[in-house]
XYZ file of C-alpha atoms in Angstrom:
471
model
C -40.083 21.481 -4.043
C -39.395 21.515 -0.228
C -35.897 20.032 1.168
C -37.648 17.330 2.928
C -38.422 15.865 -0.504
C -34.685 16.473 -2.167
C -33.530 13.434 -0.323
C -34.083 9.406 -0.536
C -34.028 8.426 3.094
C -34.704 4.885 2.248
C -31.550 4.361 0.799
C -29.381 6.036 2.876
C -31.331 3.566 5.506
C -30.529 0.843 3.626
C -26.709 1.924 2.564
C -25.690 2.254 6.310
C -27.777 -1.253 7.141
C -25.396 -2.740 4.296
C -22.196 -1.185 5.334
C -23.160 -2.834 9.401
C -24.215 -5.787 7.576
C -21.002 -6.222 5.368
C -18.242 -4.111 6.590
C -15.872 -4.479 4.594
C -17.834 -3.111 1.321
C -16.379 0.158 3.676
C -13.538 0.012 1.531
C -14.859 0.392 -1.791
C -16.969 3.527 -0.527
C -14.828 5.183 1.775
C -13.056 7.728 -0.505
C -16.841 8.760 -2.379
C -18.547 9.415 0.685
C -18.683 12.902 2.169
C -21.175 12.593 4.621
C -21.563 16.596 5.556
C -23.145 16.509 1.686
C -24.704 12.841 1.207
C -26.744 12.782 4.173
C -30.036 14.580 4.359
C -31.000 12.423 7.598
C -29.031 13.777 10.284
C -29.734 9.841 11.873
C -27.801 8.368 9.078
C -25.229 10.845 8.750
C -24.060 10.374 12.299
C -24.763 6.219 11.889
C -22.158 6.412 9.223
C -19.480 8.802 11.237
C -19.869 6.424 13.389
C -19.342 3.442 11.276
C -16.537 5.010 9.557
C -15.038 6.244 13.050
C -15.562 2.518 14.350
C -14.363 0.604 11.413
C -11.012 2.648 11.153
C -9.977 2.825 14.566
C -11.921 0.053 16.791
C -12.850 -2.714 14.948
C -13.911 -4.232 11.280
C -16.242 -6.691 12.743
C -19.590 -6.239 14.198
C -22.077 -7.190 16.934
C -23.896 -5.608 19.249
C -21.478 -6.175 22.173
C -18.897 -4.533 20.430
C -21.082 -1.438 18.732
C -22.343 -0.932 22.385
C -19.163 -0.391 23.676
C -17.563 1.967 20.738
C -20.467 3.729 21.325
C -20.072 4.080 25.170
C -16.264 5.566 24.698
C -17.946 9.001 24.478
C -21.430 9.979 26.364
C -22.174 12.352 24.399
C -21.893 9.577 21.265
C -23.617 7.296 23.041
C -26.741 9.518 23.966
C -26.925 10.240 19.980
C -27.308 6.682 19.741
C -29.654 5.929 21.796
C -31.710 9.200 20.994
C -31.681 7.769 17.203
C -32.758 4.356 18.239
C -29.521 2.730 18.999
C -29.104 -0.829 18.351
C -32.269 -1.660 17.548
C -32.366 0.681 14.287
C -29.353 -0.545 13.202
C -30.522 -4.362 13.473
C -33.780 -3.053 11.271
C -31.515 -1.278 8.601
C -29.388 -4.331 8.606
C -32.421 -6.587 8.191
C -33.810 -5.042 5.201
C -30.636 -3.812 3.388
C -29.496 -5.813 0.805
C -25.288 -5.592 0.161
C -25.698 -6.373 -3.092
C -28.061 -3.438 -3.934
C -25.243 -1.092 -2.215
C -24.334 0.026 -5.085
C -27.724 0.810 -6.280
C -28.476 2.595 -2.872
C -24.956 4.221 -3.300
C -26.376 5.933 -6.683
C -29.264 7.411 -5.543
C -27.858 8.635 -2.672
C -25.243 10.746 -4.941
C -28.171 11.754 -6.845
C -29.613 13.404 -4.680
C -26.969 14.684 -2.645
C -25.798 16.471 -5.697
C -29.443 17.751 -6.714
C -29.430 19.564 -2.708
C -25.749 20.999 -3.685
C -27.159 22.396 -6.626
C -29.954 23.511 -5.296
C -27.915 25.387 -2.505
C -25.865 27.001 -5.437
C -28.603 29.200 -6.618
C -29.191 26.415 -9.630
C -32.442 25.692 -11.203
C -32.991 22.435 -10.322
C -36.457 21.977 -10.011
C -36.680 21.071 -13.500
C -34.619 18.397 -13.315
C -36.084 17.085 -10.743
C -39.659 17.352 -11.857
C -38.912 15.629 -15.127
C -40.122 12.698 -15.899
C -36.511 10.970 -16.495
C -35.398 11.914 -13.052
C -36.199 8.482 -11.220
C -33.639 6.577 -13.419
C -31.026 9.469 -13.795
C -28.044 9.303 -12.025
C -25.396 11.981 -10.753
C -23.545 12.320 -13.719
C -26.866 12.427 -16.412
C -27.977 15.598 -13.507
C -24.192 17.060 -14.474
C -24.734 16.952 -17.954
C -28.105 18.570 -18.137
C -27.168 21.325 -15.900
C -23.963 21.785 -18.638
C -23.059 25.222 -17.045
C -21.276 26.404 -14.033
C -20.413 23.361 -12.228
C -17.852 24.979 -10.038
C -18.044 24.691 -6.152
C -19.946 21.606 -6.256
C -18.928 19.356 -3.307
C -20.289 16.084 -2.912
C -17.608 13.696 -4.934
C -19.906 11.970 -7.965
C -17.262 9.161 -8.115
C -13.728 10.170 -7.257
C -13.165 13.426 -9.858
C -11.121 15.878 -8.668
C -10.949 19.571 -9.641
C -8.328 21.299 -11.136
C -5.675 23.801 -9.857
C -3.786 26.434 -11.189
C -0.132 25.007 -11.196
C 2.382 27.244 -9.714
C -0.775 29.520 -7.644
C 1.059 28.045 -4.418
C 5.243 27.071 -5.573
C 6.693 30.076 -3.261
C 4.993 28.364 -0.467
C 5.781 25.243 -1.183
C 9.490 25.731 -1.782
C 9.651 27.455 1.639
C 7.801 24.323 3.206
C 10.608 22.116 1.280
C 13.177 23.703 3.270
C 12.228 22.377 6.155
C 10.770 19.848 5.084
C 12.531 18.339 2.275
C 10.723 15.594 0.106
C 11.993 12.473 1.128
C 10.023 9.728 2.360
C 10.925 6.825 4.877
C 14.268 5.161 5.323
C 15.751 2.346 3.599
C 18.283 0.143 5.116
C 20.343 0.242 1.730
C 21.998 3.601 1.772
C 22.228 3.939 -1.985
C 18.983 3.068 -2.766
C 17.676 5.271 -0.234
C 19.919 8.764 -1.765
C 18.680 7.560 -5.261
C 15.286 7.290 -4.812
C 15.019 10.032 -1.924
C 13.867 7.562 0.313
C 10.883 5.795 0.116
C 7.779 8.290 -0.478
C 4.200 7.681 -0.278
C 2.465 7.005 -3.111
C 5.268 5.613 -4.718
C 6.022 2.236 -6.056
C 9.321 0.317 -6.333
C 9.682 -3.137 -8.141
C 12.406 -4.776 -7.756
C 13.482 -7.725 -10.163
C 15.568 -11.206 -10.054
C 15.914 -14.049 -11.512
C 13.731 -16.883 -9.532
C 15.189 -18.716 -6.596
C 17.884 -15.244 -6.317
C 15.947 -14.058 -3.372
C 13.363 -11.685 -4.387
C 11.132 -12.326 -1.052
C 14.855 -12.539 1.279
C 15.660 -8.716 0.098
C 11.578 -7.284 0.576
C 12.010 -9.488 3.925
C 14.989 -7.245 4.866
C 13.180 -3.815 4.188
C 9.972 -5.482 5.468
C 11.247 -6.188 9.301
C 13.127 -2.685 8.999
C 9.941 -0.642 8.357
C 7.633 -2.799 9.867
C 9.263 -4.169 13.003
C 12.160 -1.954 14.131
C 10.205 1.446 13.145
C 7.134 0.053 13.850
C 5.637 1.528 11.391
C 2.248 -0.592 9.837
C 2.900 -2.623 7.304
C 1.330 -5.023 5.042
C 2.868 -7.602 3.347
C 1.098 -9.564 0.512
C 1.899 -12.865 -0.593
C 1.163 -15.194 -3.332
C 3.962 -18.444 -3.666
C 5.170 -18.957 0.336
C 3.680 -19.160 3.480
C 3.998 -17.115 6.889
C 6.294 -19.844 8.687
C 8.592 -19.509 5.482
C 8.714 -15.431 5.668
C 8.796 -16.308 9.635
C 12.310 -17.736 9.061
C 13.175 -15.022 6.769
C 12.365 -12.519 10.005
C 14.579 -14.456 12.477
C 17.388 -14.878 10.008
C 17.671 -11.426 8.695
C 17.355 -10.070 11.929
C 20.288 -11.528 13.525
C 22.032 -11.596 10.565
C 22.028 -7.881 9.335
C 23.686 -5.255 11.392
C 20.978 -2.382 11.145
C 18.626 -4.576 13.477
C 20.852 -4.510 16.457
C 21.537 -8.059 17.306
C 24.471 -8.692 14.699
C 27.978 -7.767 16.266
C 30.914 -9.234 14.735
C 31.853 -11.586 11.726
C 31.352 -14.833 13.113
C 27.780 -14.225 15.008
C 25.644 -15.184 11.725
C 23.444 -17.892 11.906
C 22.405 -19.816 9.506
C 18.427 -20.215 8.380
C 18.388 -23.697 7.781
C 20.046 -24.199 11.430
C 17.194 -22.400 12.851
C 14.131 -24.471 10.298
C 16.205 -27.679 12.023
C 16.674 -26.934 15.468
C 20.534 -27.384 15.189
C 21.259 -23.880 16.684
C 23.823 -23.514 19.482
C 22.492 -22.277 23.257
C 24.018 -18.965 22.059
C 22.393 -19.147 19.075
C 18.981 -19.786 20.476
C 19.654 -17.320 23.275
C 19.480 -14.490 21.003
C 16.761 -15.925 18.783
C 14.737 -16.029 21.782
C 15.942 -12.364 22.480
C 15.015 -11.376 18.729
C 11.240 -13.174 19.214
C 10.411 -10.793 22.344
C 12.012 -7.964 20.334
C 9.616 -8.383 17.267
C 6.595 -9.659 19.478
C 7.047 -6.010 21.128
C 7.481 -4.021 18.259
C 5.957 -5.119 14.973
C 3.271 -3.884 13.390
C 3.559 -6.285 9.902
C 0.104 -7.665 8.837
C 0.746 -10.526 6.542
C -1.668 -12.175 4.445
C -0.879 -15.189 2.072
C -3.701 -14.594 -0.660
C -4.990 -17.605 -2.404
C -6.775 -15.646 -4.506
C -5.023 -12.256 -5.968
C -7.068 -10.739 -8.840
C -6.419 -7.631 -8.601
C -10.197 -6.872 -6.973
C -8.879 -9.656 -4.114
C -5.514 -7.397 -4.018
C -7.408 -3.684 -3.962
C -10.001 -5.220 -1.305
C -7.375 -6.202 1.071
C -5.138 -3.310 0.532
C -7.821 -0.910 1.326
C -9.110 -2.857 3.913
C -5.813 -3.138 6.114
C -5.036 0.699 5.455
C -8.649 2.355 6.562
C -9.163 -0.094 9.337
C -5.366 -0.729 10.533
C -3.221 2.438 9.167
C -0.807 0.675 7.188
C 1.601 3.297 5.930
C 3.317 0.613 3.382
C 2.367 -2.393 1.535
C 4.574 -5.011 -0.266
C 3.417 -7.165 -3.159
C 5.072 -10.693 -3.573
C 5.426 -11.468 -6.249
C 3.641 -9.984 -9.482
C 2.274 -12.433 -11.908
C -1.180 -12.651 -13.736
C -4.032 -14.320 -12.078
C -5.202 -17.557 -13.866
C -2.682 -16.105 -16.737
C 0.787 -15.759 -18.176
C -0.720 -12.656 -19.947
C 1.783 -9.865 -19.899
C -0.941 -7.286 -19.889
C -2.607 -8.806 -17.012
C 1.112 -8.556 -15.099
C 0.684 -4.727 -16.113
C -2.451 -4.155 -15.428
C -1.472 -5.496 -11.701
C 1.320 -3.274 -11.655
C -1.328 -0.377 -12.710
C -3.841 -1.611 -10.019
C -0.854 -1.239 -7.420
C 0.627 2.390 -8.240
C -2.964 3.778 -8.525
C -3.564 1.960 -4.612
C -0.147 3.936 -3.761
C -1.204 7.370 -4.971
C -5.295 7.191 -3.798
C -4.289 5.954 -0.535
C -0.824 7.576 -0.191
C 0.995 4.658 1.220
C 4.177 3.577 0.336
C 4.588 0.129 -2.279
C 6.780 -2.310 -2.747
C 6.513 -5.645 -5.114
C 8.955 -8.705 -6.654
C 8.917 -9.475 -10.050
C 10.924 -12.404 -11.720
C 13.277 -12.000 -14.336
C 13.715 -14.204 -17.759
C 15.987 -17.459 -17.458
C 18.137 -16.010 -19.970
C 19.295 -13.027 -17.557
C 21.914 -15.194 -16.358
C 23.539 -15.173 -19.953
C 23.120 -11.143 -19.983
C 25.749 -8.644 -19.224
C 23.541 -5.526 -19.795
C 19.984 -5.945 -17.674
C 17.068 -3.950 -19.256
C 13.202 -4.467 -18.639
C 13.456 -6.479 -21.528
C 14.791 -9.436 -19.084
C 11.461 -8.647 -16.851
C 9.374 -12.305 -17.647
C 6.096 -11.633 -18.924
C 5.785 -8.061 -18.423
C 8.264 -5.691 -19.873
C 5.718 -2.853 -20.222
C 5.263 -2.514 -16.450
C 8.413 0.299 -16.767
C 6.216 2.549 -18.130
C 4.018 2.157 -14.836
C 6.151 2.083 -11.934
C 8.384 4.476 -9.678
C 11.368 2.758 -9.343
C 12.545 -0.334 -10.991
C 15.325 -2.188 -9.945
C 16.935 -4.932 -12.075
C 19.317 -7.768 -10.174
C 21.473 -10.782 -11.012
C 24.186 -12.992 -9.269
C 27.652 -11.829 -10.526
C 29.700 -14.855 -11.785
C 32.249 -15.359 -9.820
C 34.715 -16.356 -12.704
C 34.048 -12.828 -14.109
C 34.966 -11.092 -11.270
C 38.221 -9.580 -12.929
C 35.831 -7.448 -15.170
C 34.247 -5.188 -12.003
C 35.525 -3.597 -8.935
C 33.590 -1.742 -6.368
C 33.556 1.772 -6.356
C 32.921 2.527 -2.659
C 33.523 5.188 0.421
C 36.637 4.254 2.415
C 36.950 4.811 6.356
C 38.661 7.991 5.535
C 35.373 8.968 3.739
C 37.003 9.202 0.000
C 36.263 7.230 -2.910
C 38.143 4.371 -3.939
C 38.149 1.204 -5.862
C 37.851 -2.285 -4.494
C 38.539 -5.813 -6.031
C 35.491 -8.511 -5.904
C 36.538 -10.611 -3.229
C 36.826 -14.442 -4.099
C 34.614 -16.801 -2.320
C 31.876 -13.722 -1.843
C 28.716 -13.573 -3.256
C 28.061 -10.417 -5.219
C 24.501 -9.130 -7.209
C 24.816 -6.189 -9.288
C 21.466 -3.947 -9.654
C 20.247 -1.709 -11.990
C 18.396 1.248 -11.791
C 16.520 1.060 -14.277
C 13.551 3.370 -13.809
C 14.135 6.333 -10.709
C 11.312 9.194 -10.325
C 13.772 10.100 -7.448
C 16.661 11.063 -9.427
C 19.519 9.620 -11.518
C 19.073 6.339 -13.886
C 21.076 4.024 -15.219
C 23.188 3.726 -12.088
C 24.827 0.205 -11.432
C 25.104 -0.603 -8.002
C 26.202 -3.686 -5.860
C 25.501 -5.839 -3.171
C 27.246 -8.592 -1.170
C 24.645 -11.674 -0.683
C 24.500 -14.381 1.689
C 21.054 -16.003 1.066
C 21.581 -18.529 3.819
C 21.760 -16.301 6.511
C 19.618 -13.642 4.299
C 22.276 -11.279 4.651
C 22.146 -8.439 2.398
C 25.598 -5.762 2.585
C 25.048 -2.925 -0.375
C 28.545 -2.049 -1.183
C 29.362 0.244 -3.404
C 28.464 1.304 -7.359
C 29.274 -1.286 -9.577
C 32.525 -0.216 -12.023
C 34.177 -2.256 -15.087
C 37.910 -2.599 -14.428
């Protein structure tokens, strides 16, 4: 069988026509495709380079106007184009591609992809292809009846991986730890960032409270720190409030909270409901105004209030704003089951999330909400997590919170570094607000810790003080 015949052009037409038709099916392809190996029409394969060059860096809409001019960024692009047909080949391809069939053209095009790989190994494929069966087998019923020496193989069936040999490589890669030790992105909470060795890609942290304790207030903090003053992109995923509440949240814990800048002695907070009522002071709205040209300069937060959020909705979007906008970390607010109270829908949510975290290596970050009866707890486990106490077993780092009453502020102090930098002991100040937090769950390091935090949740003003002792 000649080469020319190991290939079905007609759906790699049509698979490319979808993709221009319906971008944003890009998403749910864009890890399977290897284009070097899929494409047997050198047309198509540089029609989806393209596309996948276009979508992640220039745009995730289309039209002509706007193909025309990605194209025209590089001549030697653009003459491709044209020499392929340019738009007018893509407007035929888009005509007769269905997006619902993608999937369809998607399989065939593995098929035979992985039929020219074998081929190319020295592998007797002709059989296989010849037999009768071979119009309704797919990639994986070609893997099976070859059985034997699979190795090598490089088009991607549907995400496998192949296996290493663990340890081949650990001189080298404790040499590359030394300078360059694991630890991920900063956290503005000191503690948390030494305990969980910052925030790494492909890792997930939950954090827990009891509702109304301001779940959204702390994510807000770590939000505008990762996503506005380091500018790094970030998407943040809601599912109970809307962008002019998390707006507030920005302005407050930004002049409120000394690591952005604007904060410089007691005194200088303002409050958030001051600033939702327009009863701030002309000082006051002076650096407000300051803080909005600060964050209009420098963020890079893409927020999205989802009205739905199955966890499809949640993956599409996800994958959508990393490929096409380069978001480094997401946050998930808040985890609950869609159209359910299910706990295993809650997990399976928190599943949906780490596995996004580790295939896309971005960092993640969600709420959860805590049983009523925390409050009445002295000892916080997952078993206080409402709904979904298996999600534990799922995540990175889980971190458990509740308010501290004040009337049992005689049984803690505050183990914390004095201005000398030594350890010492300090009394719960009276009139303070105070959450203690467990670590619960820490792939970074040490468990069980108890740590503490002074909380203002008018002025979303979070101060981590110290580990959490019992006088």
């Amino acid at each position: 069988m000649t080469e020319n015949l190991m290939a079905d052009y007609t759906s790699e037409a049509l698979f490319i026509g979808s993709l221009f038709k319906n971008p944003i099916l890009f998403v749910d392809y864009a890890e399977l495709m290897k284009s070097k190996y899929d494409f047997e029409d050198e047309a198509m394969k540089f029609m989806y380079d393209s596309f996948e060059m276009y979508y992640t860096t220039f745009s995730q809409e289309i039209s002509e106007t706007k193909v025309q001019m990605f194209m025209s960024k590089e001549p030697e692009r653009l003459k491709k184009f044209k020499s392929y047909g340019g738009w007018k080949t893509l407007e035929k391809q888009m005509d007769l591609a269905d997006p619902g069939d993608i999937q369809n053209y998607f399989d065939s095009i593995k098929k035979y992809s992985l039929v020219r790989e074998f081929g190319r190994k020295g592998f007797p494929i002709q059989k296989v292809v010849q037999h009768k069966a071979f119009p309704k087998m797919k990639a994986e019923d070609i893997v099976r009846s070859m059985r034997f020496n699979v190795d090598n193989i490089n088009t991607v069936i549907g995400g496998g991986k192949s296996s290493v040999l663990l340890g081949k490589d650990l001189k080298a890669k404790i040499e590359e730890w030394k300078t360059s030790p694991d630890i991920g992105e900063e956290i503005p909470f000191p503690i948390w960032h030494s305990l969980f060795r910052g925030w790494r890609k492909g890792k997930l942290i939950v954090d827990g409270m009891m509702s109304g304790n301001g779940k959204s207030r702390r994510a807000s903090k770590i939000a505008a720190y990762i996503g506005i003053k380091k500018s790094i992109p970030t998407l943040v995923l809601v599912n109970e409030q809307e962008k002019e509440e998390w707006d507030a949240m920005m302005a407050s814990v930004i002049a409120n909270n000394k690591e952005f800048g604007f904060w410089k002695s007691p005194g200088d907070e303002i409050d958030e409901t001051d600033i939702l009522l327009g009863q701030c002071t002309d000082e006051q709205y002076a650096r407000l105004d300051e803080i909005a040209e600060w964050v209009k300069k420098k963020t890079k937060i893409y927020f999205l209030d989802l009205d739905k959020y199955s966890d499809a909705d949640i993956e599409r979007e996800v994958k959508k704003h990393v490929l096409g906008l380069g978001v480094k970390y997401m946050f998930y607010d808040t985890l609950k089951g869609y159209k359910t109270d299910n706990w295993e829908s809650v997990k399976q949510t928190t599943t949906k999330l780490k596995d996004l975290c580790k295939e896309l290596k971005i960092g993640g970050y969600a709420t959860i909400q805590l049983t009523d009866d925390t409050v009445m707890t002295e000892e916080l486990t997952s078993m206080n997590i409402a709904n979904a106490k298996q999600l534990k077993h799922v995540v990175d780092h889980l971190v458990l919170e509740k308010k501290i009453d004040p009337s049992k502020f005689n049984k803690y102090k505050i183990k914390a570094v004095n201005g000398n930098g030594n350890w010492g002991e300090i009394e719960l100040a009276h009139g303070k607000t105070y959450y203690m937090q467990k670590i619960d769950k820490n792939r970074g390091g040490s468990t069980g810790l108890e740590l503490i935090t002074e909380v203002d949740l008018g002025k979303n003003l979070w101060i981590e003080r110290g580990y959490l002792i019992r006088s």
